[in-house]
PDB file of C-alpha atoms in Angstrom:
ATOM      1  CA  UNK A   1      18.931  20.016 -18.669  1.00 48.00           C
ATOM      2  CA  UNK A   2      21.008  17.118 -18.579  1.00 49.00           C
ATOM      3  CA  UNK A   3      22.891  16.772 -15.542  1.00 55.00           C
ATOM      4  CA  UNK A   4      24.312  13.971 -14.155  1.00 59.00           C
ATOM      5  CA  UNK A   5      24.222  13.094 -10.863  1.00 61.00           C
ATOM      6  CA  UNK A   6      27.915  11.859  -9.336  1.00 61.00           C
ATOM      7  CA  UNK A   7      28.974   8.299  -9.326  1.00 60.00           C
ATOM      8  CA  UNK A   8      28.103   7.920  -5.482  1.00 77.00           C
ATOM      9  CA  UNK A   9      25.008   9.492  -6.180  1.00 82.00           C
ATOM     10  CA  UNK A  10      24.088   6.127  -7.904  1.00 86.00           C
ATOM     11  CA  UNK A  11      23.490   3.877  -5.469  1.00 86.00           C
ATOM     12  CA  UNK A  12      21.504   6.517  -3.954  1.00 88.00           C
ATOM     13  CA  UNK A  13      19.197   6.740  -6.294  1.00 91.00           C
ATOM     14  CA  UNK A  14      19.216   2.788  -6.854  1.00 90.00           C
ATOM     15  CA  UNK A  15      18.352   2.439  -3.292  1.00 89.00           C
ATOM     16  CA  UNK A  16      15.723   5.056  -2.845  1.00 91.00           C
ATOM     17  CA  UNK A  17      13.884   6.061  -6.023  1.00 93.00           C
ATOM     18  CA  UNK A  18      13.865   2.697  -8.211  1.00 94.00           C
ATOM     19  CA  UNK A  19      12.731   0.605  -5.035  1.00 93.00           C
ATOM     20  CA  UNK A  20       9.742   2.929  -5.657  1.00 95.00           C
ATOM     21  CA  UNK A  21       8.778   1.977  -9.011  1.00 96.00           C
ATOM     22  CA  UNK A  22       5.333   0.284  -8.204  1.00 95.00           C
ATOM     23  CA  UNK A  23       4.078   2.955  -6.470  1.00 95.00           C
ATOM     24  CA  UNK A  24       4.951   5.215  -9.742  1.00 96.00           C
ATOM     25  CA  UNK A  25       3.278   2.800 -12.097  1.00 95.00           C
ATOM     26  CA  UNK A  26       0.582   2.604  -9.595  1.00 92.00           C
ATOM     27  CA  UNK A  27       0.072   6.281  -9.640  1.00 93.00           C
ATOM     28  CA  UNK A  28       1.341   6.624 -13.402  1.00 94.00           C
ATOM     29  CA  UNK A  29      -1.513   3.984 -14.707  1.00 91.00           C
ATOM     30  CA  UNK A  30      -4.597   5.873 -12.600  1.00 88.00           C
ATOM     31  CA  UNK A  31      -3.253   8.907 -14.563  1.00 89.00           C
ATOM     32  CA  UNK A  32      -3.346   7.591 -17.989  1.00 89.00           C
ATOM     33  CA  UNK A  33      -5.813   4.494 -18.044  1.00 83.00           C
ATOM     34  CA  UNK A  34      -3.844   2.975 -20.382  1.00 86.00           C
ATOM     35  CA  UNK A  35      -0.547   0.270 -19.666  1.00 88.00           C
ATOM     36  CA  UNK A  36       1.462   1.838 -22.862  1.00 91.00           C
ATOM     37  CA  UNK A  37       1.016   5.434 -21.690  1.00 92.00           C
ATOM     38  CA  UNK A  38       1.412   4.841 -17.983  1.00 94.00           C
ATOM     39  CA  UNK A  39       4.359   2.770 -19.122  1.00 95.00           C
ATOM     40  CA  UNK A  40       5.833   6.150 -21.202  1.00 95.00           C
ATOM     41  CA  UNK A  41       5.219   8.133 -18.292  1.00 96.00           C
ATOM     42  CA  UNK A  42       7.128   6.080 -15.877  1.00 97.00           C
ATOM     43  CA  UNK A  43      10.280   5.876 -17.531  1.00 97.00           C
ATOM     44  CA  UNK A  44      10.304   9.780 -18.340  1.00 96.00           C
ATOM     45  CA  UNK A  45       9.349   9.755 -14.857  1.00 97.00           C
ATOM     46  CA  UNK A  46      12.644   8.337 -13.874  1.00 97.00           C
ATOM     47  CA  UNK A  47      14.733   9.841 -16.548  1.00 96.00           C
ATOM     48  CA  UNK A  48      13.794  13.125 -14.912  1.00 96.00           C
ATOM     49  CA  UNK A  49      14.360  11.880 -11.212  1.00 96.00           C
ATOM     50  CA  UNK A  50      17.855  10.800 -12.111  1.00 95.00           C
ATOM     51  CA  UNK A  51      18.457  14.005 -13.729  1.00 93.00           C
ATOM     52  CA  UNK A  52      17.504  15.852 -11.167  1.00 93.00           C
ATOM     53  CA  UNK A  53      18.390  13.509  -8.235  1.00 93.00           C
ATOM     54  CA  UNK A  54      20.714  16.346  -6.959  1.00 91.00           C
ATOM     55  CA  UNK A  55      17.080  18.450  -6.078  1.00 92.00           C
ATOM     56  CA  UNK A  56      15.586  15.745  -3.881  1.00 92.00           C
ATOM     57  CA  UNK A  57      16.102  16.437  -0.331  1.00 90.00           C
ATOM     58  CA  UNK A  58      17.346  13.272   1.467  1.00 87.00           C
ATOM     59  CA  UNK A  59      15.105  12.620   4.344  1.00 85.00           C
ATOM     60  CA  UNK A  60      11.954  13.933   2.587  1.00 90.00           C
ATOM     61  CA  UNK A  61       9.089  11.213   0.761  1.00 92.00           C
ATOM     62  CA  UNK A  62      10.734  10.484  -2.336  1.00 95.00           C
ATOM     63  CA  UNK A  63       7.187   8.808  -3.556  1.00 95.00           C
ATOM     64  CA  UNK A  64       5.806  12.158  -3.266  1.00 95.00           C
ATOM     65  CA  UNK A  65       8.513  13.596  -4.954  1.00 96.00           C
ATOM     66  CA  UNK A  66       8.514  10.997  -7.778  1.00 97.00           C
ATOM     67  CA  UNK A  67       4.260  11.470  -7.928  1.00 96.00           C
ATOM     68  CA  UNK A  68       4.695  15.059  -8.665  1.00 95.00           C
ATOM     69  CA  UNK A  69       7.606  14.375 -11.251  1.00 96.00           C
ATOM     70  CA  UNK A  70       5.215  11.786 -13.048  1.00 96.00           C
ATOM     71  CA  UNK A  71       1.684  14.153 -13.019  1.00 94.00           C
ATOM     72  CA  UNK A  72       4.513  16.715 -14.914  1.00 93.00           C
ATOM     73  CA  UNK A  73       5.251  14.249 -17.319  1.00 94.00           C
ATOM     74  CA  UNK A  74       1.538  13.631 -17.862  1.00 93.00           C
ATOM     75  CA  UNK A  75       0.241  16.869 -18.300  1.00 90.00           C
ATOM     76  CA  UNK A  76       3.428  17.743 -20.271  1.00 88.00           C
ATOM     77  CA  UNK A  77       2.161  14.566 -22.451  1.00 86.00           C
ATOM     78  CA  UNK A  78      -1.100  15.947 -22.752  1.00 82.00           C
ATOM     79  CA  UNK A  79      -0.089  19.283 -23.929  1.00 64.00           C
ATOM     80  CA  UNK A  80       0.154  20.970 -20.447  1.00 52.00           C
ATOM     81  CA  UNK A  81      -3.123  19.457 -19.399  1.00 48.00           C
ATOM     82  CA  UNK A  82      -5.254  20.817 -21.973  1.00 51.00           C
ATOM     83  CA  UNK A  83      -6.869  17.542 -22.488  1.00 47.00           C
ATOM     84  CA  UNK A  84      -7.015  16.483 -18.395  1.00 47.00           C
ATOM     85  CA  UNK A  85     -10.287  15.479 -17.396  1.00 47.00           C
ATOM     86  CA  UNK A  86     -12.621  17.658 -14.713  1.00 48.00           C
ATOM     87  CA  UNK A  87     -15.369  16.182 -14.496  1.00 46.00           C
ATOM     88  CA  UNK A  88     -16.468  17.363 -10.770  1.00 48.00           C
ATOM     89  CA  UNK A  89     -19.674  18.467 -12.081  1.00 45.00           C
ATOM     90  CA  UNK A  90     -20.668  15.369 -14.154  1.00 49.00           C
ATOM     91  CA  UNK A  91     -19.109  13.397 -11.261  1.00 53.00           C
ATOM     92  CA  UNK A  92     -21.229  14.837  -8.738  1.00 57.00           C
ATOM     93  CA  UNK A  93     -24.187  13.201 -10.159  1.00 56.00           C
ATOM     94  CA  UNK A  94     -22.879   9.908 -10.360  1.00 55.00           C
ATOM     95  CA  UNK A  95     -21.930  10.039  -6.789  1.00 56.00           C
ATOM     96  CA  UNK A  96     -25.296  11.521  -6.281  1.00 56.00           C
ATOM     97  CA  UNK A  97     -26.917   8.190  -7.780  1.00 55.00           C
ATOM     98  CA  UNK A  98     -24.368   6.132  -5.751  1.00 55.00           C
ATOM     99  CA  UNK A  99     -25.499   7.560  -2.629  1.00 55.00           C
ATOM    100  CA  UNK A 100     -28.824   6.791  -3.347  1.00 50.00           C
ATOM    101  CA  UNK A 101     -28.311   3.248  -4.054  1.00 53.00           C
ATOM    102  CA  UNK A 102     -25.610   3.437  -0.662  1.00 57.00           C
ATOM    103  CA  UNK A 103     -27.984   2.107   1.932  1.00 50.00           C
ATOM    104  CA  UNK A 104     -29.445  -1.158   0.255  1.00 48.00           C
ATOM    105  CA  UNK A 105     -25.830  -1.629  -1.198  1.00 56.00           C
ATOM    106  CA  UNK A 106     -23.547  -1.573   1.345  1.00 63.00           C
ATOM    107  CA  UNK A 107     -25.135  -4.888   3.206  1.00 62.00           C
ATOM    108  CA  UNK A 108     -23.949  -6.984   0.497  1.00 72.00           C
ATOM    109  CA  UNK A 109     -20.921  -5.169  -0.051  1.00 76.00           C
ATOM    110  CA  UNK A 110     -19.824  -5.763   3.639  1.00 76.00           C
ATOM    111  CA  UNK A 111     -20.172  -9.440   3.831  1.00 76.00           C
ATOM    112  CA  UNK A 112     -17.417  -9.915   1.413  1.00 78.00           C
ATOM    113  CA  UNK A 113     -15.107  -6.920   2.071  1.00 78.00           C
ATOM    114  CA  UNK A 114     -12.627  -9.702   3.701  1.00 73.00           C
ATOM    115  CA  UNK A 115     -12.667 -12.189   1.481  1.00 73.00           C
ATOM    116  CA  UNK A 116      -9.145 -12.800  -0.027  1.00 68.00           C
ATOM    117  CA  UNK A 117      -9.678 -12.890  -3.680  1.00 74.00           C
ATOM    118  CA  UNK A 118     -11.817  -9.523  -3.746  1.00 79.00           C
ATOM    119  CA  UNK A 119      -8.232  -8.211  -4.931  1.00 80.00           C
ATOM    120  CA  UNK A 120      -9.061  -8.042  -8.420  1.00 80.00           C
ATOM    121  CA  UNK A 121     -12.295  -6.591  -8.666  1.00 83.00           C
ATOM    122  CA  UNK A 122     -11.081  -3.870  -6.617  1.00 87.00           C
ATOM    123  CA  UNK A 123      -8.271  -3.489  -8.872  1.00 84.00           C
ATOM    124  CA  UNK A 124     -11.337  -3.408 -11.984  1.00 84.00           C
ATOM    125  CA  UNK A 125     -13.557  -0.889 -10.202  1.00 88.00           C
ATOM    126  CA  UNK A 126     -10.872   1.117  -9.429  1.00 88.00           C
ATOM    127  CA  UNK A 127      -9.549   1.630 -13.024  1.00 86.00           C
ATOM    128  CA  UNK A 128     -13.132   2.732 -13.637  1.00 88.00           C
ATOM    129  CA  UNK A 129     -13.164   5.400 -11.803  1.00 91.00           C
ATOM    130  CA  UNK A 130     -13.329   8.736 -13.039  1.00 90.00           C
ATOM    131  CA  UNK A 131     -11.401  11.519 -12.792  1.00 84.00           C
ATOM    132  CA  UNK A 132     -10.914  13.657 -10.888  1.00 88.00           C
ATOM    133  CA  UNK A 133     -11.543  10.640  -8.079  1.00 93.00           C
ATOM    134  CA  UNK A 134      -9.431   8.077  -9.374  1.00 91.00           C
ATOM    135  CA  UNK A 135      -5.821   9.804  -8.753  1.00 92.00           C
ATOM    136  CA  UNK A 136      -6.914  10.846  -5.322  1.00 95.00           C
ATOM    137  CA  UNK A 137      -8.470   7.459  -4.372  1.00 95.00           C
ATOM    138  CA  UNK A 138      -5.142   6.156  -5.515  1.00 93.00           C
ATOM    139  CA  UNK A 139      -3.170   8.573  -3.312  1.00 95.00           C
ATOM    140  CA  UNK A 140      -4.208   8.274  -0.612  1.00 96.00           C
ATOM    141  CA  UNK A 141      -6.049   4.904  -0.161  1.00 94.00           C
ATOM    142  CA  UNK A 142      -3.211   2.694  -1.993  1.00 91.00           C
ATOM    143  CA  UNK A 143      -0.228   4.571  -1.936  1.00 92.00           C
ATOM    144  CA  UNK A 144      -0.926   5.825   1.418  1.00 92.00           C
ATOM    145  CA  UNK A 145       0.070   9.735   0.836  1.00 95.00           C
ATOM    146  CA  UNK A 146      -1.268  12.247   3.411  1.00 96.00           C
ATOM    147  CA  UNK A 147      -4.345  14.752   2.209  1.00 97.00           C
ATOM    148  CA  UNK A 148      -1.579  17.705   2.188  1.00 96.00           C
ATOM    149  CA  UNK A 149       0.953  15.238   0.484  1.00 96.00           C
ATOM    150  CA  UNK A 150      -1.995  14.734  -1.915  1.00 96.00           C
ATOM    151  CA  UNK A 151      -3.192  18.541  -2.508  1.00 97.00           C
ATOM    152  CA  UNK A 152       0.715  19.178  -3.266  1.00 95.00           C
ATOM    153  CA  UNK A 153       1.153  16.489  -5.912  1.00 95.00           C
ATOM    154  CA  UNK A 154      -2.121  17.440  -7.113  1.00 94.00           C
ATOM    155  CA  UNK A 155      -1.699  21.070  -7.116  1.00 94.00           C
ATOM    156  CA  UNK A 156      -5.602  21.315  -5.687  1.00 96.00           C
ATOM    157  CA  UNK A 157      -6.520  22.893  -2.252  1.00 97.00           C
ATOM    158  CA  UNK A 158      -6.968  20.096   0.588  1.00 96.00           C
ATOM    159  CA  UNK A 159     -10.607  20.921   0.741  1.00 95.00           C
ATOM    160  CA  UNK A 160     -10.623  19.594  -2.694  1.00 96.00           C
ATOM    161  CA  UNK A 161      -9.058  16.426  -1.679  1.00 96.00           C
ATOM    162  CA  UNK A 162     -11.363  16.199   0.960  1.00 95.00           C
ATOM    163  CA  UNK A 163     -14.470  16.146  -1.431  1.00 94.00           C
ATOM    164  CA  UNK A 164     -12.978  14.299  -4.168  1.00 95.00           C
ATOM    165  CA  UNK A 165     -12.134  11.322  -1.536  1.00 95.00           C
ATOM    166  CA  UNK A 166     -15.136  11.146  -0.377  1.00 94.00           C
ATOM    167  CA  UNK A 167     -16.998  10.952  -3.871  1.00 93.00           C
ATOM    168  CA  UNK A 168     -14.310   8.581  -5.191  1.00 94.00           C
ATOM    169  CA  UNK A 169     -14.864   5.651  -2.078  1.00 94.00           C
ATOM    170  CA  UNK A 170     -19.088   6.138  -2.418  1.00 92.00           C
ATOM    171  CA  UNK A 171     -18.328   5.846  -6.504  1.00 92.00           C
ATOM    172  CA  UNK A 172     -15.670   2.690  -6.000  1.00 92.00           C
ATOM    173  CA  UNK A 173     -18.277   1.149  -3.107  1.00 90.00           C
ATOM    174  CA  UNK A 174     -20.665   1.622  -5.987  1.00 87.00           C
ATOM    175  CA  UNK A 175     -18.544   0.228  -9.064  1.00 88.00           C
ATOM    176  CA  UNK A 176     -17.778  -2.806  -6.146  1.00 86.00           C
ATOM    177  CA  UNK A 177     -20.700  -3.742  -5.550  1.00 84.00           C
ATOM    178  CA  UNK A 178     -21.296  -4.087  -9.543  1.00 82.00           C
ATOM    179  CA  UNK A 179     -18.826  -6.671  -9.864  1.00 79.00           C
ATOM    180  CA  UNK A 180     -19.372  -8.292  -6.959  1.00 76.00           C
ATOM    181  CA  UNK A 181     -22.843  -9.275  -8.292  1.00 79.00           C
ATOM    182  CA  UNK A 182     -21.595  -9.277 -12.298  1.00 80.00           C
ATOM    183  CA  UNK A 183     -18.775 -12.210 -10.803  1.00 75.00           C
ATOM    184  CA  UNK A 184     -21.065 -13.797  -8.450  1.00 76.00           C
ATOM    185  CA  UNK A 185     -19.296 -13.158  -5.250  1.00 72.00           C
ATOM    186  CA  UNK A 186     -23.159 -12.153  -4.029  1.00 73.00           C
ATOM    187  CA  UNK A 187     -26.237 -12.552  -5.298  1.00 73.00           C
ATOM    188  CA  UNK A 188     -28.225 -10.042  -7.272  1.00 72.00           C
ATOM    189  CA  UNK A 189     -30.484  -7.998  -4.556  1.00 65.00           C
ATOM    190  CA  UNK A 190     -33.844  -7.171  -5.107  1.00 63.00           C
ATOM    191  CA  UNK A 191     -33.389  -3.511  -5.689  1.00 55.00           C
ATOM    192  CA  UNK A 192     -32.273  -2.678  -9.705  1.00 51.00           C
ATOM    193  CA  UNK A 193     -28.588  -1.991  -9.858  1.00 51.00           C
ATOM    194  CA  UNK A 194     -28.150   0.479 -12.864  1.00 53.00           C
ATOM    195  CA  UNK A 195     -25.273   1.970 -14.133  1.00 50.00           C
ATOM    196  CA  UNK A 196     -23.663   4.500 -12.804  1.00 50.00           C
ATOM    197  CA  UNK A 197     -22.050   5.479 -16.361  1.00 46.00           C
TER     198      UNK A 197
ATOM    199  CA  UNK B   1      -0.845  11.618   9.820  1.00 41.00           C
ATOM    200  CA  UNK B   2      -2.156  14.898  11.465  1.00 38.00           C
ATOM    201  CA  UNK B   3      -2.107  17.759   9.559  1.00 38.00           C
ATOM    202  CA  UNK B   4      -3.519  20.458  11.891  1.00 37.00           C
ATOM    203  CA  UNK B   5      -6.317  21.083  10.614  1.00 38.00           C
ATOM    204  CA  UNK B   6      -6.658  23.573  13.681  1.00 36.00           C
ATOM    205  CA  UNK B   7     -10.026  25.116  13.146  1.00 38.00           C
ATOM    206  CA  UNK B   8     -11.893  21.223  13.611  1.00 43.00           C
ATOM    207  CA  UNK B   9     -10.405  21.820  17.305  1.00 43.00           C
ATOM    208  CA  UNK B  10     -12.104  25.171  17.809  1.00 41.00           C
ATOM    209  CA  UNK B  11     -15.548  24.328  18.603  1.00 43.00           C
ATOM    210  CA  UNK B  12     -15.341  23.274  22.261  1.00 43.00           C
ATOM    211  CA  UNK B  13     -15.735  20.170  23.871  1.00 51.00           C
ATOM    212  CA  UNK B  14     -19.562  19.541  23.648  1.00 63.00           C
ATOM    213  CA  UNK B  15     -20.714  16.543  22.806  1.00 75.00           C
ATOM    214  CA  UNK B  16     -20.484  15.748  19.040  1.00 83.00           C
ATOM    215  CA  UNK B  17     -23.588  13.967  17.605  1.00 88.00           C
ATOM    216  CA  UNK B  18     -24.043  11.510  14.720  1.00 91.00           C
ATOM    217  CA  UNK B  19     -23.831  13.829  11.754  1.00 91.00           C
ATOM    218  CA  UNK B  20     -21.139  15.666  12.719  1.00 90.00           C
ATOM    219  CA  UNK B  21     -18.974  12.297  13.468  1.00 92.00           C
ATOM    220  CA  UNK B  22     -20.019  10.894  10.117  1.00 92.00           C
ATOM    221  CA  UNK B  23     -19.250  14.309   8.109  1.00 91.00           C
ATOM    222  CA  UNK B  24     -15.757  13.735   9.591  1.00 93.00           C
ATOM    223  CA  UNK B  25     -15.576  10.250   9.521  1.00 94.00           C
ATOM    224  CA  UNK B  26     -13.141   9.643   6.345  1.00 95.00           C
ATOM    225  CA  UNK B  27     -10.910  12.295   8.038  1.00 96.00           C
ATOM    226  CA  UNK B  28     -10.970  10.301  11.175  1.00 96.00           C
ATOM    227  CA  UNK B  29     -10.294   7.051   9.704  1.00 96.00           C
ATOM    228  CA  UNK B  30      -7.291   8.615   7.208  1.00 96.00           C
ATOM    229  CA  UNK B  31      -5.953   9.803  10.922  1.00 95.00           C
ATOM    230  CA  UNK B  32      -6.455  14.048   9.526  1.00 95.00           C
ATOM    231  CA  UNK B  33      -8.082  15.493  12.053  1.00 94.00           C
ATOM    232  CA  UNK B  34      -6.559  17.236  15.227  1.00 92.00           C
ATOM    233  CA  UNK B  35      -6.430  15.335  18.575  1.00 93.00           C
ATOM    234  CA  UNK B  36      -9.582  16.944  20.489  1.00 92.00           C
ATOM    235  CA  UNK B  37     -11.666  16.101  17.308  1.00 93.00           C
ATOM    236  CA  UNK B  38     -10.857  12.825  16.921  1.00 93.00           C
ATOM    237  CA  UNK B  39     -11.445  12.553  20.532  1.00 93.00           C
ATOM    238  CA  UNK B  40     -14.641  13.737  20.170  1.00 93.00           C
ATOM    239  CA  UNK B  41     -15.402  11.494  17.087  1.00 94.00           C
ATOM    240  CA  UNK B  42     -14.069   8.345  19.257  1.00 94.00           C
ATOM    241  CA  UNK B  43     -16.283   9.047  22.375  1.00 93.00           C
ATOM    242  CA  UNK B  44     -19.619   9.160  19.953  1.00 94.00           C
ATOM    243  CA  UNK B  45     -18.575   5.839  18.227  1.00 94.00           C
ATOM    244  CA  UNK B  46     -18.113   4.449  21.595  1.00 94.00           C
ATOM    245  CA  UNK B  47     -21.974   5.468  22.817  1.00 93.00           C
ATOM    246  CA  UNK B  48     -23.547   5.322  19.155  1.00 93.00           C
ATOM    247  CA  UNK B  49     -24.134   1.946  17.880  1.00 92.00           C
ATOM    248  CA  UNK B  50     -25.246   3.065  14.039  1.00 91.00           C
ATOM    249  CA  UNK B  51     -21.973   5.208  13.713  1.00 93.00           C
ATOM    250  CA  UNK B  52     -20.167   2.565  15.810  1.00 94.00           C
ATOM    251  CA  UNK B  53     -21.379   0.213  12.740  1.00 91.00           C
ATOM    252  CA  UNK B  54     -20.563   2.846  10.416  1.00 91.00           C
ATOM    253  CA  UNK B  55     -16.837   3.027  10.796  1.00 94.00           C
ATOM    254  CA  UNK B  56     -16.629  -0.472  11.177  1.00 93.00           C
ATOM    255  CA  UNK B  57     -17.843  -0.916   7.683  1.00 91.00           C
ATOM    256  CA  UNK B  58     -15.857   2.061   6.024  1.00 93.00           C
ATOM    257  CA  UNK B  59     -12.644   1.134   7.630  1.00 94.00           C
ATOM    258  CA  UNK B  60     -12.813  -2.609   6.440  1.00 92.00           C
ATOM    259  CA  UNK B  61     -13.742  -1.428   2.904  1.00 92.00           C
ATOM    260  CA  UNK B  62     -10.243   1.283   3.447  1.00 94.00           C
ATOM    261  CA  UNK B  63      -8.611  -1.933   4.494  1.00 92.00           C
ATOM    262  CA  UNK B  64      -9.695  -4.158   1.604  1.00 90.00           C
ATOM    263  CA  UNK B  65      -8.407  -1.317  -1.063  1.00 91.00           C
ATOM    264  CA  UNK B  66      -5.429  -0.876   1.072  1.00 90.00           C
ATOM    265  CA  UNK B  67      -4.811  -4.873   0.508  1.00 87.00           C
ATOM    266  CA  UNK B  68      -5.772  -4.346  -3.190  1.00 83.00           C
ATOM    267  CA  UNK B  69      -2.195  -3.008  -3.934  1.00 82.00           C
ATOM    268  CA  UNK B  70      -0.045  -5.728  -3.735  1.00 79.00           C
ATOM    269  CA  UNK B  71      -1.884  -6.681  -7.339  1.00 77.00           C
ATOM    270  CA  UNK B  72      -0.684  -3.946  -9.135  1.00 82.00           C
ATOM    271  CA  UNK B  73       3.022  -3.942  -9.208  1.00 89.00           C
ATOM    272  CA  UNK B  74       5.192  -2.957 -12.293  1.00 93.00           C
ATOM    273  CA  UNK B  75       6.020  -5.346 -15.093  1.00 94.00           C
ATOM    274  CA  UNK B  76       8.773  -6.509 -15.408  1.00 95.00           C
ATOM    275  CA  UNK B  77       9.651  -5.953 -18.755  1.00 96.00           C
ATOM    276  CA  UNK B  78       8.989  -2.088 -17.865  1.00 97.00           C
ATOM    277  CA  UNK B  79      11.298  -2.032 -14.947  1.00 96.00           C
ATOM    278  CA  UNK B  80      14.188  -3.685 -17.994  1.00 95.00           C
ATOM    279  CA  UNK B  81      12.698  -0.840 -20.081  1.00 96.00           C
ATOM    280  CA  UNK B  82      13.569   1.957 -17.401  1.00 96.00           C
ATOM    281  CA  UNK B  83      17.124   0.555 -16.030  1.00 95.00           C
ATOM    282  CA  UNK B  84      17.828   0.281 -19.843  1.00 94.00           C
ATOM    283  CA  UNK B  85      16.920   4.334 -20.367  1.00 95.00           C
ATOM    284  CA  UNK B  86      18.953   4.913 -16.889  1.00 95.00           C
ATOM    285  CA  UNK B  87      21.847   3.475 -18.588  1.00 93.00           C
ATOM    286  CA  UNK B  88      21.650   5.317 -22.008  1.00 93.00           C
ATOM    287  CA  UNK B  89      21.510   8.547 -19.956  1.00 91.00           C
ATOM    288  CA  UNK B  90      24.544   8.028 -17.423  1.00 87.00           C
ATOM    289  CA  UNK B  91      23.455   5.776 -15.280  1.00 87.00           C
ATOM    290  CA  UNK B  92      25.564   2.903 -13.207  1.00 86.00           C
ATOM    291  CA  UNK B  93      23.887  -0.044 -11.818  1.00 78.00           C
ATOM    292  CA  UNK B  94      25.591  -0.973  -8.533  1.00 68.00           C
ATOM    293  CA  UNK B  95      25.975  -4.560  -8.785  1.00 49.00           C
ATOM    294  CA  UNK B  96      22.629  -5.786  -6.250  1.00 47.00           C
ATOM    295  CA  UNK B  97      21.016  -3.077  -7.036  1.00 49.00           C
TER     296      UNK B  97
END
């Protein structure tokens, strides 16, 4: 399929899609975990959007609508998803171990949850995360998409958003909290820190 | 956002106590629940100090990821790379665009 959208159709998609092109890398990089992939799916991502410009429904998100086009060209670049990652069960223990550390943790990790330059580390711990959490953290908490806007992109049931949310914030609290003590932003506690992977 | 999640709203208006406000409290925060639950989750966090403390420290950390964003932006070589590919396949830059 290689239609072409018409000349005024241009500026349109200038305007509307391109201005979006963070939040696709964004979302394209927590898919692939790796800048040359993420950097291959974004621009297919786009090639498709303008090809297809004249199915977008003015009015509507076009980040959702550019999400969904780029989790396409993902799975489509890993052989229709054969090789996507579930790891809800294995996951489920990690969070497990997270939530056990949670209560002694989260003192530290609230004294510097304001501090200007946490920006990084959050932007570490957050390309740590596994999947399935990482793409829904991302979602939602960065790219600000509803839970049903999230379940659609993801093509999983809202429940499942719900669950994988929840375990993704305890796991990036968790991962956090690690390099908050690994960069010195505070100090070691008393109670061993192990890793969660 | 409120996406109707109807059925949260079904179970009456008595009181809601500390572990059902923190099973919904991600829900609450992300603004998905319907009006009489959040309601409901509000009044608790208003009388409970440990739930009050709670939200206070989930919705700072939601805040500090939120703020976390504006590091991540595309490179700009890759946003050359992608008006480039636009071009090859029919694309016309309007000039500011």
């Amino acid at each position: 399929m290689t239609t072409e959208p018409p000349p005024d159709a241009h500026a349109a998609f200038s305007a509307v899609a391109l201005t979006a092109i963070d939040d696709v890398y964004r979302f394209a990089r927590s898919l692939t975990r790796d800048e040359v992939d993420a950097e291959d799916v974004v621009q297919e991502t786009y090639l498709r959007a303008f090809r297809s410009w004249h199915t977008f429904e003015t009015g509507t998100d076009v980040r959702r609508w550019l999400f969904t086009i780029a989790r396409n060209v993902f799975l489509r670049s890993r052989e229709k998803g054969k090789r996507e990652v579930t790891l809800d069960d294995d996951g489920a223990e990690i969070v497990d171990a997270a939530l056990a550390r949670e209560a002694w943790s989260r003192g530290g990790l609230d004294t510097i949850l304001e501090r200007a330059d946490l920006g990084p580390a959050i932007s570490t711990a957050l390309a740590e995360l596994p999947e399935p959490y990482r793409a829904v953290v991302v979602l939602v908490d960065l790219e600000d998409q509803s839970y049903e806007s999230t379940a659609e992109v993801l093509e999983v049931p809202i429940g499942t958003v719900r669950s994988r949310l929840f375990r993704g914030r305890k796991l990036l609290q968790e991962k956090l909290m690690q390099h908050a003590i690994d960069s010195g932003l505070i100090p070691q506690p008393t109670a061993p820190v192990r890793s969660t992977e | 956002m409120n996406h109707g999640h109807g059925s949260d709203d079904r179970t009456g208006a008595a009181a809601m106590d500390c572990a059902g406000a923190m099973d919904r409290l991600f829900d609450f925060l992300d603004g998905e629940l319907g009006p009489e639950t959040e309601v409901r989750i509000r009044q608790h966090l208003e009388k409970c100090g440990h739930c009050f403390d709670e939200a206070g420290f989930e919705r700072r950390f939601l805040a500090a990821v939120q703020a976390a964003r504006a590091a991540e932006v595309c490179p700009a070589t890759l946003r050359a790379r992608v008006r480039d590919a636009l071009r090859h396949a029919g694309w016309t830059e309007a000039a500011g665009s």
